[in-house]
Amino acid sequence: MPPSDSTIHRYLLLVHRWIALVATILILVVAITGSALVFEGAIDRGLHPELWRVTPTGSPVSFDTLVANARASMPKAQVSGLTLSPVPDRAHVASAGATQIFLNPYTGAVIGTRTIAEWNASLPRRLHVLHVSLMSGKVGGEIVGIVTALAFVLVLTGLVIWWRDKLWRIRWSASWKRIVFDLHHSLGAFAAIILLIISLSGMFIHYPTLSALMSSLNSAPAAPALEQPKADGGAHGISVDSLSRTALATLPGARIMFFSFPAKNTQPYTVAMRFPEDHTPGGRSRVVVDRYRGTILLATSTRQAELGNRIGNAIRSVHTGDLFGKPTEAIWLAAAIILATQGITGVTMWWNGRAARAALQRRSVV
């Protein structure tokens, strides 16, 4: 005989309760740090305006000038990349060894520098590492993956449990225990869909098996890493401005997000680009260019991406709250706060119900 609805409800409640009791603290850590990371860049710029803020004056200098000035400021390190600001009043950032070099786009002047160690010690970076690995390396990353899956099950079982009574109303005139009960049910139902989306997308990002599932939707395998063709005798690297023109001509309508200049001569240059409709901050389109001849070795565009890649890009945009810009960020932040509230109210409900559960157990024994 199949189990009754009340039996299923009781089992779901047990699963929901014990997942919450075992994993609430870690779920709260991942949720709160994740909500903060929606504003990761803004936090860093707010804490270090002297590095980021510039006043737009006239036309920007050439990329070659910026790279030359970065090299002059760090003569013993090779400039391996240049990240461009997406807004006019923000610095460009060059990477040179273990140092970030902040450059004024309009004058080419070096505003300041920051070592990677200093960046790793900053608040937003610590929040990022705490979110993805609990500051515990690979083991911490695996724990975060498990916690994300548990959060998905927790929200899903909570939604099923809520569905039977569909409690929306908060009785503010009732006792504080009843208010806690109502808050847990109504807020959880309100944010459930968003929390399911965030946790499920996090699982797709974390687990290679799920990522491979998306890749299987592509008709062609991923392109292998490209080797830089051997240079002709006396060949020199192409200029950054030439690299820029090639990339813009290859993917018209996209803007350049960053240049990559690998230190090894066996690796080509790469330009990361973003179309206006893209929702990932760094963009997912790429132009790979022969570092000596300036010829195009590979160009990938999100406008021609295959189904699996499109889904993967969308999942990452959904998880980070970049899907619709500021409105999505605000909604994701509210959902994370509600999840934190769920943890607090859920544990409080469990604590308040200890006496009732003990009395019920005594009666069942008798």
Tab-separated table of C-alpha atoms in Angstrom:
chain	number	residue	atom	x	y	z
A	1	MET	CA	0.000	0.000	0.000
A	2	PRO	CA	1.441	3.414	-0.946
A	3	PRO	CA	2.258	5.757	1.929
A	4	SER	CA	-0.384	8.297	2.891
A	5	ASP	CA	0.015	12.020	2.347
A	6	SER	CA	0.527	12.527	6.075
A	7	THR	CA	3.321	9.945	6.116
A	8	ILE	CA	5.072	11.573	3.147
A	9	HIS	CA	4.644	14.958	4.798
A	10	ARG	CA	6.205	13.644	8.023
A	11	TYR	CA	9.195	12.154	6.201
A	12	LEU	CA	9.741	15.327	4.214
A	13	LEU	CA	9.596	17.317	7.425
A	14	LEU	CA	12.248	15.073	8.994
A	15	VAL	CA	14.537	15.423	5.962
A	16	HIS	CA	13.998	19.180	5.885
A	17	ARG	CA	14.619	19.574	9.613
A	18	TRP	CA	17.794	17.484	9.785
A	19	ILE	CA	19.373	19.052	6.712
A	20	ALA	CA	18.712	22.430	8.277
A	21	LEU	CA	20.143	21.446	11.660
A	22	VAL	CA	23.272	19.882	10.149
A	23	ALA	CA	24.038	22.401	7.411
A	24	THR	CA	22.444	25.715	8.420
A	25	ILE	CA	25.667	27.413	9.482
A	26	LEU	CA	27.502	26.528	6.275
A	27	ILE	CA	24.464	27.392	4.136
A	28	LEU	CA	24.316	30.791	5.819
A	29	VAL	CA	28.028	31.385	5.177
A	30	VAL	CA	27.719	30.489	1.492
A	31	ALA	CA	24.486	32.472	1.076
A	32	ILE	CA	25.656	35.640	2.829
A	33	THR	CA	29.043	35.728	1.100
A	34	GLY	CA	27.337	35.006	-2.218
A	35	SER	CA	24.971	37.929	-1.751
A	36	ALA	CA	27.924	40.181	-0.951
A	37	LEU	CA	29.767	39.024	-4.079
A	38	VAL	CA	26.981	40.433	-6.232
A	39	PHE	CA	28.647	43.735	-5.305
A	40	GLU	CA	32.246	42.457	-5.252
A	41	GLY	CA	33.617	45.056	-7.648
A	42	ALA	CA	31.676	47.903	-6.060
A	43	ILE	CA	33.000	46.953	-2.609
A	44	ASP	CA	36.604	47.023	-3.821
A	45	ARG	CA	36.137	50.358	-5.600
A	46	GLY	CA	34.449	51.826	-2.543
A	47	LEU	CA	37.294	50.736	-0.257
A	48	HIS	CA	40.043	51.853	-2.679
A	49	PRO	CA	38.794	54.873	-4.669
A	50	GLU	CA	42.361	56.162	-5.025
A	51	LEU	CA	43.147	53.188	-7.281
A	52	TRP	CA	40.005	53.118	-9.351
A	53	ARG	CA	38.577	56.601	-9.752
A	54	VAL	CA	39.611	58.832	-12.667
A	55	THR	CA	38.224	62.032	-14.153
A	56	PRO	CA	37.428	61.762	-17.882
A	57	THR	CA	39.425	64.419	-19.747
A	58	GLY	CA	39.569	64.438	-23.528
A	59	SER	CA	40.272	61.332	-25.573
A	60	PRO	CA	41.868	58.170	-24.180
A	61	VAL	CA	45.529	57.484	-24.961
A	62	SER	CA	46.504	54.485	-27.061
A	63	PHE	CA	46.694	50.999	-25.594
A	64	ASP	CA	50.340	50.852	-26.578
A	65	THR	CA	50.999	53.928	-24.430
A	66	LEU	CA	49.240	52.328	-21.471
A	67	VAL	CA	51.217	49.093	-21.792
A	68	ALA	CA	54.495	51.004	-22.271
A	69	ASN	CA	53.851	53.027	-19.111
A	70	ALA	CA	52.961	49.890	-17.200
A	71	ARG	CA	56.206	48.253	-18.338
A	72	ALA	CA	58.200	51.334	-17.372
A	73	SER	CA	56.713	51.266	-13.872
A	74	MET	CA	57.571	47.567	-13.421
A	75	PRO	CA	60.697	47.008	-15.573
A	76	LYS	CA	61.534	43.631	-14.023
A	77	ALA	CA	58.093	42.111	-14.633
A	78	GLN	CA	56.395	41.235	-17.897
A	79	VAL	CA	53.011	42.815	-18.588
A	80	SER	CA	50.754	39.827	-19.240
A	81	GLY	CA	47.369	41.472	-19.543
A	82	LEU	CA	45.338	44.665	-19.716
A	83	THR	CA	41.766	44.875	-18.407
A	84	LEU	CA	39.676	47.760	-19.745
A	85	SER	CA	37.164	49.675	-17.702
A	86	PRO	CA	33.542	49.390	-18.899
A	87	VAL	CA	32.752	52.932	-17.682
A	88	PRO	CA	34.490	56.287	-18.368
A	89	ASP	CA	35.441	57.217	-14.795
A	90	ARG	CA	37.312	54.058	-13.862
A	91	ALA	CA	40.959	53.031	-14.298
A	92	HIS	CA	42.261	50.350	-16.626
A	93	VAL	CA	44.299	47.617	-14.918
A	94	ALA	CA	47.457	45.981	-16.248
A	95	SER	CA	48.862	42.744	-14.839
A	96	ALA	CA	52.621	42.490	-14.414
A	97	GLY	CA	53.887	39.447	-12.574
A	98	ALA	CA	52.278	39.505	-9.138
A	99	THR	CA	51.267	43.170	-9.377
A	100	GLN	CA	48.209	45.059	-10.579
A	101	ILE	CA	48.986	48.421	-12.206
A	102	PHE	CA	46.153	50.974	-12.278
A	103	LEU	CA	46.292	53.333	-15.253
A	104	ASN	CA	44.478	56.548	-16.137
A	105	PRO	CA	42.921	55.882	-19.589
A	106	TYR	CA	43.105	59.590	-20.539
A	107	THR	CA	46.656	60.465	-19.505
A	108	GLY	CA	48.305	57.044	-19.418
A	109	ALA	CA	49.644	57.840	-15.952
A	110	VAL	CA	50.101	55.107	-13.356
A	111	ILE	CA	47.632	55.863	-10.556
A	112	GLY	CA	48.858	53.174	-8.205
A	113	THR	CA	49.839	49.548	-7.829
A	114	ARG	CA	48.685	46.613	-5.750
A	115	THR	CA	50.316	43.247	-5.289
A	116	ILE	CA	48.324	40.045	-5.692
A	117	ALA	CA	49.003	39.353	-2.004
A	118	GLU	CA	47.381	42.684	-1.113
A	119	TRP	CA	44.447	41.895	-3.402
A	120	ASN	CA	44.016	38.462	-1.809
A	121	ALA	CA	43.964	40.124	1.625
A	122	SER	CA	41.229	42.577	0.611
A	123	LEU	CA	37.680	42.188	1.876
A	124	PRO	CA	35.983	41.365	-1.453
A	125	ARG	CA	38.609	38.761	-2.329
A	126	ARG	CA	38.326	37.132	1.088
A	127	LEU	CA	34.556	37.016	0.662
A	128	HIS	CA	35.035	35.406	-2.749
A	129	VAL	CA	37.388	32.716	-1.456
A	130	LEU	CA	35.125	32.086	1.541
A	131	HIS	CA	32.168	31.659	-0.801
A	132	VAL	CA	33.779	29.207	-3.221
A	133	SER	CA	36.040	27.208	-0.885
A	134	LEU	CA	35.467	28.290	2.736
A	135	MET	CA	39.139	29.374	2.630
A	136	SER	CA	40.086	25.691	2.717
A	137	GLY	CA	41.274	24.978	-0.811
A	138	LYS	CA	40.005	21.988	-2.766
A	139	VAL	CA	38.441	20.305	0.269
A	140	GLY	CA	36.532	23.468	1.096
A	141	GLY	CA	35.361	23.708	-2.511
A	142	GLU	CA	33.928	20.191	-2.330
A	143	ILE	CA	32.163	21.072	0.928
A	144	VAL	CA	30.638	24.130	-0.742
A	145	GLY	CA	29.383	21.910	-3.564
A	146	ILE	CA	27.709	19.569	-1.059
A	147	VAL	CA	26.261	22.498	0.871
A	148	THR	CA	24.831	23.956	-2.353
A	149	ALA	CA	23.132	20.633	-3.139
A	150	LEU	CA	21.774	20.450	0.409
A	151	ALA	CA	20.440	23.985	0.087
A	152	PHE	CA	18.602	22.961	-3.074
A	153	VAL	CA	17.016	19.957	-1.306
A	154	LEU	CA	16.233	22.102	1.745
A	155	VAL	CA	14.380	24.718	-0.292
A	156	LEU	CA	12.604	22.120	-2.425
A	157	THR	CA	11.363	20.087	0.565
A	158	GLY	CA	10.372	23.298	2.321
A	159	LEU	CA	8.287	24.333	-0.674
A	160	VAL	CA	6.534	20.940	-0.789
A	161	ILE	CA	5.853	21.076	2.969
A	162	TRP	CA	4.487	24.610	2.641
A	163	TRP	CA	2.209	23.650	-0.241
A	164	ARG	CA	-0.134	21.600	1.961
A	165	ASP	CA	-1.248	24.558	4.089
A	166	LYS	CA	-0.042	27.476	1.906
A	167	LEU	CA	0.603	29.804	4.832
A	168	TRP	CA	1.120	33.358	3.594
A	169	ARG	CA	-0.165	35.442	6.443
A	170	ILE	CA	1.999	36.712	9.306
A	171	ARG	CA	-0.064	37.166	12.483
A	172	TRP	CA	1.773	40.053	14.072
A	173	SER	CA	-0.646	40.134	17.028
A	174	ALA	CA	0.119	36.505	17.931
A	175	SER	CA	2.855	35.222	20.258
A	176	TRP	CA	6.473	35.619	19.199
A	177	LYS	CA	6.710	31.870	18.569
A	178	ARG	CA	3.792	32.061	16.140
A	179	ILE	CA	5.361	35.075	14.421
A	180	VAL	CA	8.590	33.092	13.945
A	181	PHE	CA	6.541	30.198	12.533
A	182	ASP	CA	4.688	32.463	10.098
A	183	LEU	CA	7.857	34.258	9.014
A	184	HIS	CA	9.555	30.962	8.252
A	185	HIS	CA	6.712	29.738	6.077
A	186	SER	CA	5.719	32.921	4.272
A	187	LEU	CA	9.209	34.256	3.539
A	188	GLY	CA	10.427	30.824	2.485
A	189	ALA	CA	7.599	30.450	-0.012
A	190	PHE	CA	8.135	33.975	-1.304
A	191	ALA	CA	11.829	33.388	-2.117
A	192	ALA	CA	11.704	29.667	-2.943
A	193	ILE	CA	11.833	29.901	-6.733
A	194	ILE	CA	14.787	32.329	-6.715
A	195	LEU	CA	16.659	30.227	-4.155
A	196	LEU	CA	16.089	27.065	-6.199
A	197	ILE	CA	17.470	28.827	-9.276
A	198	ILE	CA	20.538	30.128	-7.411
A	199	SER	CA	21.362	26.789	-5.789
A	200	LEU	CA	20.741	24.727	-8.942
A	201	SER	CA	22.880	27.043	-11.072
A	202	GLY	CA	25.601	26.832	-8.422
A	203	MET	CA	25.548	23.045	-8.706
A	204	PHE	CA	25.938	23.255	-12.492
A	205	ILE	CA	28.920	25.569	-12.083
A	206	HIS	CA	30.568	23.426	-9.408
A	207	TYR	CA	30.134	19.880	-10.673
A	208	PRO	CA	32.008	18.905	-13.880
A	209	THR	CA	29.445	16.175	-14.634
A	210	LEU	CA	26.661	18.743	-14.923
A	211	SER	CA	28.893	21.027	-16.977
A	212	ALA	CA	29.649	18.104	-19.286
A	213	LEU	CA	25.922	17.533	-19.652
A	214	MET	CA	25.578	21.020	-21.097
A	215	SER	CA	28.602	20.530	-23.359
A	216	SER	CA	26.992	17.374	-24.737
A	217	LEU	CA	24.300	19.570	-26.259
A	218	ASN	CA	26.895	21.067	-28.615
A	219	SER	CA	27.201	19.529	-32.064
A	220	ALA	CA	30.996	19.898	-32.115
A	221	PRO	CA	33.610	19.265	-29.398
A	222	ALA	CA	35.374	22.166	-27.706
A	223	ALA	CA	38.294	23.604	-29.633
A	224	PRO	CA	41.706	22.457	-28.313
A	225	ALA	CA	44.200	24.940	-26.884
A	226	LEU	CA	45.932	26.692	-29.778
A	227	GLU	CA	49.672	26.685	-30.294
A	228	GLN	CA	51.417	29.836	-31.433
A	229	PRO	CA	52.968	29.289	-34.909
A	230	LYS	CA	56.736	29.638	-34.911
A	231	ALA	CA	58.032	33.131	-35.539
A	232	ASP	CA	59.928	34.133	-38.633
A	233	GLY	CA	63.492	35.239	-38.134
A	234	GLY	CA	63.653	38.600	-36.349
A	235	ALA	CA	59.880	38.763	-35.792
A	236	HIS	CA	58.538	41.006	-33.020
A	237	GLY	CA	55.196	40.940	-31.266
A	238	ILE	CA	52.395	42.967	-32.835
A	239	SER	CA	51.301	46.167	-31.122
A	240	VAL	CA	48.364	46.238	-28.731
A	241	ASP	CA	46.599	48.813	-30.884
A	242	SER	CA	46.946	46.506	-33.884
A	243	LEU	CA	45.594	43.644	-31.788
A	244	SER	CA	42.655	45.834	-30.786
A	245	ARG	CA	41.810	46.749	-34.388
A	246	THR	CA	41.945	43.119	-35.454
A	247	ALA	CA	39.614	42.019	-32.649
A	248	LEU	CA	37.085	44.801	-33.251
A	249	ALA	CA	37.013	44.062	-36.967
A	250	THR	CA	36.554	40.345	-36.302
A	251	LEU	CA	33.607	40.732	-33.930
A	252	PRO	CA	31.894	44.011	-34.877
A	253	GLY	CA	29.492	45.270	-32.243
A	254	ALA	CA	31.440	43.745	-29.347
A	255	ARG	CA	33.609	45.723	-26.973
A	256	ILE	CA	36.991	44.653	-25.653
A	257	MET	CA	37.045	43.629	-21.992
A	258	PHE	CA	40.676	42.534	-21.630
A	259	PHE	CA	43.833	41.594	-23.523
A	260	SER	CA	45.972	38.588	-22.601
A	261	PHE	CA	49.685	38.589	-23.485
A	262	PRO	CA	51.056	35.209	-22.302
A	263	ALA	CA	54.667	35.202	-21.202
A	264	LYS	CA	55.443	32.061	-23.217
A	265	ASN	CA	56.234	32.705	-26.871
A	266	THR	CA	54.490	29.434	-27.710
A	267	GLN	CA	51.107	30.932	-26.777
A	268	PRO	CA	49.142	33.424	-28.914
A	269	TYR	CA	47.473	36.636	-27.773
A	270	THR	CA	43.815	36.522	-26.720
A	271	VAL	CA	41.224	39.283	-26.660
A	272	ALA	CA	38.100	38.796	-24.508
A	273	MET	CA	35.047	40.609	-25.844
A	274	ARG	CA	31.459	41.264	-24.860
A	275	PHE	CA	28.377	42.035	-26.920
A	276	PRO	CA	25.746	44.433	-25.503
A	277	GLU	CA	23.292	41.581	-24.888
A	278	ASP	CA	25.833	39.498	-22.963
A	279	HIS	CA	25.320	39.312	-19.209
A	280	THR	CA	28.679	38.101	-17.916
A	281	PRO	CA	30.996	40.939	-16.801
A	282	GLY	CA	34.072	39.692	-18.671
A	283	GLY	CA	32.265	38.592	-21.800
A	284	ARG	CA	32.383	35.121	-23.353
A	285	SER	CA	33.498	35.952	-26.901
A	286	ARG	CA	37.172	35.453	-27.759
A	287	VAL	CA	39.544	36.357	-30.578
A	288	VAL	CA	42.854	34.469	-30.599
A	289	VAL	CA	45.572	36.166	-32.654
A	290	ASP	CA	49.039	35.174	-33.865
A	291	ARG	CA	51.303	37.263	-31.671
A	292	TYR	CA	53.829	37.842	-34.471
A	293	ARG	CA	51.778	38.085	-37.661
A	294	GLY	CA	48.494	39.465	-36.358
A	295	THR	CA	46.447	36.822	-38.168
A	296	ILE	CA	43.346	35.342	-36.563
A	297	LEU	CA	43.804	31.823	-35.235
A	298	LEU	CA	40.336	31.445	-33.724
A	299	ALA	CA	37.245	33.568	-33.126
A	300	THR	CA	34.334	32.492	-30.926
A	301	SER	CA	31.222	34.631	-30.618
A	302	THR	CA	28.347	34.291	-28.174
A	303	ARG	CA	26.073	35.259	-31.063
A	304	GLN	CA	27.051	32.037	-32.844
A	305	ALA	CA	27.498	29.910	-29.730
A	306	GLU	CA	26.084	26.409	-29.701
A	307	LEU	CA	23.192	25.438	-27.449
A	308	GLY	CA	25.294	23.949	-24.648
A	309	ASN	CA	27.548	27.012	-24.483
A	310	ARG	CA	24.540	29.345	-24.524
A	311	ILE	CA	22.965	27.478	-21.632
A	312	GLY	CA	26.260	27.466	-19.727
A	313	ASN	CA	26.704	31.221	-20.195
A	314	ALA	CA	23.111	31.836	-19.103
A	315	ILE	CA	23.505	29.668	-15.992
A	316	ARG	CA	26.584	31.576	-14.889
A	317	SER	CA	24.823	34.910	-15.482
A	318	VAL	CA	21.846	33.693	-13.485
A	319	HIS	CA	23.979	32.491	-10.567
A	320	THR	CA	25.964	35.732	-10.273
A	321	GLY	CA	22.903	37.971	-10.589
A	322	ASP	CA	24.155	39.605	-13.793
A	323	LEU	CA	21.169	38.468	-15.879
A	324	PHE	CA	19.264	41.766	-15.839
A	325	GLY	CA	21.777	44.015	-14.107
A	326	LYS	CA	20.876	45.964	-10.973
A	327	PRO	CA	17.286	44.663	-10.602
A	328	THR	CA	18.525	41.061	-10.565
A	329	GLU	CA	21.286	41.943	-8.117
A	330	ALA	CA	18.731	43.482	-5.741
A	331	ILE	CA	16.436	40.441	-5.997
A	332	TRP	CA	19.318	38.018	-5.426
A	333	LEU	CA	20.434	40.011	-2.380
A	334	ALA	CA	16.911	39.951	-0.940
A	335	ALA	CA	16.657	36.188	-1.547
A	336	ALA	CA	19.965	35.566	0.236
A	337	ILE	CA	18.807	37.644	3.221
A	338	ILE	CA	15.572	35.635	3.315
A	339	LEU	CA	17.588	32.392	3.248
A	340	ALA	CA	19.557	33.646	6.245
A	341	THR	CA	16.261	34.475	7.953
A	342	GLN	CA	15.035	30.958	7.162
A	343	GLY	CA	18.013	29.464	8.937
A	344	ILE	CA	17.484	31.566	12.055
A	345	THR	CA	13.715	31.062	12.245
A	346	GLY	CA	14.001	27.340	11.426
A	347	VAL	CA	16.457	26.643	14.239
A	348	THR	CA	14.349	28.750	16.595
A	349	MET	CA	11.247	26.706	15.681
A	350	TRP	CA	13.153	23.483	16.342
A	351	TRP	CA	14.316	24.768	19.707
A	352	ASN	CA	10.813	25.922	20.660
A	353	GLY	CA	9.350	22.534	19.739
A	354	ARG	CA	11.618	20.408	21.893
A	355	ALA	CA	9.154	20.156	24.777
A	356	ALA	CA	6.264	19.201	22.494
A	357	ARG	CA	8.328	16.530	20.712
A	358	ALA	CA	9.486	15.086	24.056
A	359	ALA	CA	5.889	14.900	25.289
A	360	LEU	CA	4.793	13.194	22.048
A	361	GLN	CA	7.581	10.636	22.377
A	362	ARG	CA	6.601	9.863	25.966
A	363	ARG	CA	2.982	9.277	24.941
A	364	SER	CA	4.054	6.977	22.096
A	365	VAL	CA	6.145	4.909	24.535
A	366	VAL	CA	3.233	4.555	26.945
